[in-house]
């Protein structure tokens, strides 16, 4: 079984492609798109297995088992995404196989350097007649237009909360799943990131209060002290903590913006209080400021300094946008 298989087999994409395949209507170049990296990668693999298994994607035959191990000769997967790995992949795509079709699968296509993507273009334009391409993409902007325009594109829809929750409960305890669900936004990937990172929720709660409480520049040092950046021992731990606070801050901001735009009423009281204090113009600017702070964290600037500056800049923006 692939990860989250039951959930993924219920997606519209899986059902549509299965039907198209049975009716010999399947596109020969399929692009599966989703920011949810776990869903994207696994759905690509499941579709490959669906196309190659001769027993209706049974999941138990020899073919299915070999596919799950990545060892089935008619399923061509690059060893790696470097020039060498892709050269071998391309030549394997032109080789004859014993099965009726072969599937060429690159489940994280966005990671291929644009120059190497160009090399794949010819293969995609003039494939051997029996080849079906499946590309998984988590970031569409990283894929060349020429590749995109040749593919039939499918976007994975957000998962229904209940279905996602049940799928997570097969692997994780209910306490972790409940906490993660509040932030999952219908994404397996987001939910698991929260489950794997319990500190995130503490960071979220801290950011919620800081954003609500911050008033004037004289109080900002106290705000910075509410984070545990200073208590981290090594510099890289401090950077990691900063990054976690910034991620959590983005989450707070998303919820405020959704509440303000009427997209989601089911929010914490503090989100409602924050909503009263900041207008939309300010919130949009805060979003940019967080992105800027993330860049500084990437560049290894002083973590507490970056955080302090961010809060300062927010006060300034708030003053400008609301007076
Ligand atoms: Zn099978």
Coordinates of C-alpha atoms and ligand atoms in Angstrom, one line a residue:
X1 CA 0.0 0.0 0.0
X2 CA 1.0 3.5 -0.6
X3 CA 0.7 6.1 2.1
X4 CA -2.9 7.5 2.4
X5 CA -4.0 5.2 -0.3
X6 CA -7.6 4.9 0.7
X7 CA -8.0 8.6 0.9
X8 CA -6.3 9.2 -2.4
X9 CA -8.3 6.6 -4.2
X10 CA -11.4 8.6 -3.3
X11 CA -10.2 11.7 -5.2
X12 CA -11.9 12.9 -8.3
X13 CA -8.6 12.7 -10.2
X14 CA -8.1 9.0 -9.4
X15 CA -11.6 8.1 -10.4
X16 CA -11.6 10.3 -13.6
X17 CA -8.3 8.9 -14.8
X18 CA -9.3 5.3 -14.1
X19 CA -12.5 5.8 -16.1
X20 CA -10.6 7.6 -18.9
X21 CA -8.1 4.8 -19.0
X22 CA -10.8 2.1 -19.2
X23 CA -12.4 4.0 -22.1
X24 CA -9.1 4.5 -23.8
X25 CA -9.5 8.2 -23.4
X26 CA -6.4 8.8 -21.3
X27 CA -4.1 11.6 -22.1
X28 CA -0.5 10.5 -22.6
X29 CA 0.9 13.3 -20.5
X30 CA -0.6 13.8 -17.1
X31 CA 0.3 16.5 -14.7
X32 CA -0.9 16.2 -11.1
X33 CA -0.7 19.5 -9.3
X34 CA -0.9 20.1 -5.5
X35 CA 1.0 22.0 -2.9
X36 CA 0.2 19.1 -0.7
X37 CA 3.5 17.2 -1.4
X38 CA 2.5 14.0 0.3
X39 CA -0.8 13.8 -1.5
X40 CA 0.9 14.7 -4.8
X41 CA 3.7 12.2 -4.7
X42 CA 1.5 9.3 -3.5
X43 CA -1.3 9.9 -5.9
X44 CA 1.2 9.9 -8.8
X45 CA 2.4 6.5 -7.6
X46 CA -1.1 5.1 -7.2
X47 CA -2.1 6.2 -10.6
X48 CA 1.0 4.6 -12.1
X49 CA 0.0 1.3 -10.4
X50 CA -3.6 1.7 -11.5
X51 CA -2.4 1.9 -15.1
X52 CA -0.1 -1.1 -14.9
X53 CA -1.9 -3.6 -12.7
X54 CA -4.0 -6.0 -14.8
X55 CA -6.4 -6.7 -12.0
X56 CA -8.1 -3.4 -11.6
X57 CA -5.5 -1.8 -9.3
X58 CA -5.7 -4.7 -6.9
X59 CA -2.8 -3.7 -4.7
X60 CA -1.9 -7.4 -4.0
X61 CA -0.7 -9.0 -7.3
X62 CA 3.0 -9.4 -8.1
X63 CA 2.9 -6.3 -10.4
X64 CA 1.4 -4.1 -7.7
X65 CA 3.9 -5.3 -5.2
X66 CA 6.8 -4.7 -7.5
X67 CA 5.5 -1.2 -8.4
X68 CA 5.2 -0.4 -4.7
X69 CA 8.9 -1.2 -4.4
X70 CA 9.7 0.8 -7.5
X71 CA 11.0 -2.4 -9.2
X72 CA 8.6 -3.0 -12.0
X73 CA 10.4 -2.8 -15.4
X74 CA 7.5 -1.0 -17.1
X75 CA 7.4 1.7 -14.5
X76 CA 10.3 4.1 -15.3
X77 CA 11.4 6.4 -12.6
X78 CA 14.6 8.5 -12.7
X79 CA 17.2 7.5 -10.1
X80 CA 17.8 11.1 -9.4
X81 CA 17.0 14.4 -11.1
X82 CA 20.5 15.4 -12.2
X83 CA 21.6 15.5 -15.8
X84 CA 22.9 11.9 -15.5
X85 CA 19.8 10.5 -13.8
X86 CA 17.6 12.1 -16.4
X87 CA 19.7 10.9 -19.3
X88 CA 19.3 7.3 -18.1
X89 CA 15.6 8.0 -17.6
X90 CA 15.1 9.2 -21.2
X91 CA 16.9 6.3 -22.7
X92 CA 14.8 3.8 -20.6
X93 CA 11.7 5.5 -21.9
X94 CA 12.6 4.6 -25.4
X95 CA 13.3 0.9 -24.6
X96 CA 10.8 -1.8 -25.4
X97 CA 9.0 -3.5 -22.5
X98 CA 6.9 -6.6 -22.2
X99 CA 3.7 -4.9 -21.1
X100 CA 1.2 -3.1 -23.3
X101 CA 2.1 0.3 -21.9
X102 CA 4.8 1.7 -19.8
X103 CA 4.6 4.5 -17.3
X104 CA 7.2 7.2 -17.0
X105 CA 6.9 8.8 -13.6
X106 CA 8.5 11.9 -12.1
X107 CA 6.6 12.7 -9.0
X108 CA 8.5 15.9 -8.0
X109 CA 8.9 17.5 -11.3
X110 CA 9.3 21.0 -9.8
X111 CA 12.7 20.0 -8.5
X112 CA 14.2 19.6 -12.0
X113 CA 16.5 22.4 -13.1
X114 CA 14.8 24.3 -16.1
X115 CA 17.7 23.4 -18.4
X116 CA 17.1 19.7 -17.7
X117 CA 13.4 20.2 -18.1
X118 CA 14.1 21.4 -21.6
X119 CA 15.9 18.1 -22.4
X120 CA 12.7 16.2 -21.4
X121 CA 10.6 18.3 -23.7
X122 CA 11.5 16.3 -26.8
X123 CA 10.7 13.0 -25.0
X124 CA 7.3 14.4 -24.0
X125 CA 6.6 15.7 -27.5
X126 CA 7.6 12.6 -29.3
X127 CA 7.2 9.7 -26.8
X128 CA 7.3 6.1 -27.8
X129 CA 3.7 5.2 -28.6
X130 CA 3.2 3.0 -25.5
X131 CA 4.4 5.6 -22.9
X132 CA 2.2 7.5 -20.5
X133 CA 3.9 10.3 -18.6
X134 CA 2.9 11.2 -15.1
X135 CA 4.4 14.3 -13.6
X136 CA 3.7 15.4 -10.0
X137 CA 4.1 19.2 -9.4
X138 CA 3.9 21.0 -6.0
X139 CA 5.0 24.4 -7.5
X140 CA 3.6 25.1 -10.9
X141 CA 5.8 28.2 -11.4
X142 CA 8.9 26.0 -11.3
X143 CA 7.8 24.2 -14.5
X144 CA 8.5 25.4 -18.0
X145 CA 5.6 26.8 -19.9
X146 CA 6.4 24.5 -22.8
X147 CA 6.1 21.4 -20.6
X148 CA 2.9 22.7 -18.9
X149 CA 1.2 23.4 -22.2
X150 CA 1.7 19.8 -23.4
X151 CA 0.3 18.2 -20.3
X152 CA -3.3 17.5 -19.3
X153 CA -3.4 19.1 -15.9
X154 CA -5.3 18.0 -12.8
X155 CA -5.3 19.8 -9.5
X156 CA -5.9 17.8 -6.3
X157 CA -8.8 19.3 -4.4
X158 CA -8.5 20.0 -0.7
X159 CA -9.5 17.0 1.4
X160 CA -12.7 17.0 3.3
X161 CA -12.0 17.4 7.0
X162 CA -13.6 14.2 8.1
X163 CA -12.0 12.1 5.5
X164 CA -8.6 13.6 6.2
X165 CA -9.1 13.2 10.0
X166 CA -10.0 9.5 9.6
X167 CA -7.0 8.8 7.4
X168 CA -4.7 10.5 9.9
X169 CA -6.2 8.5 12.8
X170 CA -5.1 5.3 11.1
X171 CA -1.5 6.4 11.9
X172 CA -1.5 8.9 14.7
X173 CA -3.1 9.3 18.1
X174 CA -6.4 11.3 18.4
X175 CA -4.9 14.1 20.5
X176 CA -2.2 15.0 17.9
X177 CA -4.7 14.6 15.0
X178 CA -7.3 16.9 16.7
X179 CA -4.6 19.6 17.2
X180 CA -3.3 19.3 13.7
X181 CA -6.7 19.4 12.0
X182 CA -7.2 23.0 13.1
X183 CA -4.3 24.0 10.9
X184 CA -4.5 21.4 8.1
X185 CA -6.6 23.3 5.6
X186 CA -7.4 20.1 3.9
X187 CA -3.8 19.2 3.3
X188 CA -2.2 15.9 4.4
X189 CA 1.2 17.6 4.2
X190 CA 0.3 20.5 6.5
X191 CA -1.4 18.2 9.0
X192 CA 1.7 15.9 9.3
X193 CA 4.0 18.9 9.6
X194 CA 2.0 20.0 12.6
X195 CA 1.9 16.5 14.1
X196 CA 5.6 16.1 13.7
X197 CA 6.3 19.5 15.2
X198 CA 4.3 19.9 18.4
X199 CA 6.2 23.1 19.2
X200 CA 4.4 24.7 16.3
X201 CA 1.2 25.0 18.3
X202 CA 2.9 26.8 21.2
X203 CA 4.5 29.2 18.6
X204 CA 1.1 29.8 17.1
X205 CA -0.4 30.7 20.5
X206 CA 2.5 33.0 21.3
X207 CA 2.1 34.8 17.9
X208 CA -1.6 35.1 18.3
X209 CA -1.1 37.0 21.6
X210 CA 1.8 39.1 20.4
X211 CA -0.1 40.2 17.3
X212 CA -3.1 41.1 19.5
X213 CA -1.2 42.8 22.3
X214 CA 1.4 44.8 20.5
X215 CA 0.7 48.5 20.9
X216 CA 3.7 50.7 20.8
X217 CA 7.4 50.4 20.2
X218 CA 8.3 50.7 23.9
X219 CA 6.5 47.4 24.6
X220 CA 8.2 45.4 21.8
X221 CA 11.2 44.1 23.8
X222 CA 8.7 42.4 26.2
X223 CA 7.0 40.9 23.2
X224 CA 10.3 39.5 21.9
X225 CA 10.9 38.0 25.3
X226 CA 7.7 36.1 25.1
X227 CA 9.3 33.9 22.4
X228 CA 11.8 31.3 23.4
X229 CA 14.3 32.4 20.7
X230 CA 16.8 33.6 23.3
X231 CA 16.7 30.4 25.3
X232 CA 17.8 28.3 22.4
X233 CA 21.4 27.3 22.8
X234 CA 22.9 27.3 19.3
X235 CA 22.6 29.8 16.6
X236 CA 20.9 27.4 14.3
X237 CA 18.4 26.5 17.0
X238 CA 17.6 30.1 17.3
X239 CA 17.1 30.4 13.6
X240 CA 14.9 27.4 13.6
X241 CA 12.8 28.9 16.4
X242 CA 12.5 32.1 14.5
X243 CA 11.4 30.3 11.4
X244 CA 8.8 28.4 13.4
X245 CA 7.4 31.7 14.8
X246 CA 7.2 33.2 11.4
X247 CA 5.4 30.1 10.0
X248 CA 3.0 30.3 12.9
X249 CA 2.6 34.1 12.3
X250 CA 1.6 33.4 8.7
X251 CA -1.0 31.0 10.0
X252 CA -2.4 33.6 12.4
X253 CA -2.5 36.1 9.6
X254 CA -4.2 33.7 7.2
X255 CA -7.0 33.2 9.8
X256 CA -7.5 36.9 10.4
X257 CA -7.6 37.6 6.6
X258 CA -10.1 34.8 6.1
X259 CA -12.3 36.0 8.9
X260 CA -12.1 39.6 7.7
X261 CA -13.1 38.5 4.2
X262 CA -16.0 36.4 5.5
X263 CA -14.5 33.1 4.3
X264 CA -14.3 31.6 7.8
X265 CA -16.4 32.5 10.8
X266 CA -15.2 29.6 12.9
X267 CA -12.2 31.2 14.6
X268 CA -10.8 31.9 18.0
X269 CA -11.9 35.0 19.9
X270 CA -8.4 36.4 19.8
X271 CA -8.6 36.3 16.0
X272 CA -11.7 38.3 16.2
X273 CA -10.0 40.8 18.4
X274 CA -7.1 41.1 16.1
X275 CA -9.5 41.6 13.2
X276 CA -10.8 44.7 15.0
X277 CA -7.3 46.2 15.3
X278 CA -5.9 45.8 11.8
X279 CA -7.5 46.8 8.5
X280 CA -7.0 44.8 5.3
X281 CA -4.3 47.2 3.9
X282 CA -2.2 46.6 7.1
X283 CA -2.7 42.9 7.0
X284 CA -1.5 42.7 3.4
X285 CA 1.6 44.7 4.3
X286 CA 2.2 42.4 7.3
X287 CA 2.2 39.5 5.0
X288 CA 5.1 41.0 3.0
X289 CA 7.0 41.9 6.1
X290 CA 6.8 38.3 7.3
X291 CA 8.2 37.1 3.9
X292 CA 11.0 39.7 4.3
X293 CA 11.8 38.4 7.8
X294 CA 11.9 34.8 6.4
X295 CA 14.5 35.9 3.9
X296 CA 16.6 37.4 6.6
X297 CA 16.3 34.2 8.6
X298 CA 17.5 32.3 5.5
X299 CA 20.5 34.7 5.3
X300 CA 21.3 34.0 9.0
X301 CA 20.7 37.4 10.3
X302 CA 20.5 37.8 14.1
X303 CA 17.2 36.0 15.0
X304 CA 16.0 38.2 17.8
X305 CA 17.0 41.3 15.9
X306 CA 14.9 40.1 12.9
X307 CA 11.9 39.4 15.1
X308 CA 12.2 42.8 16.8
X309 CA 12.5 44.6 13.5
X310 CA 9.5 42.7 12.1
X311 CA 7.3 44.0 15.0
X312 CA 8.7 47.5 14.6
X313 CA 7.8 47.5 10.9
X314 CA 4.3 46.2 11.6
X315 CA 3.7 49.1 14.0
X316 CA 4.9 51.5 11.4
X317 CA 2.7 50.0 8.7
X318 CA -0.3 50.0 11.0
X319 CA 0.3 53.6 11.8
X320 CA 0.6 54.5 8.1
X321 CA -2.3 52.5 6.9
X322 CA -4.8 53.4 9.6
X323 CA -4.2 57.1 10.2
Ligands
LIG1 ZN1 -2.5 -5.6 -9.0

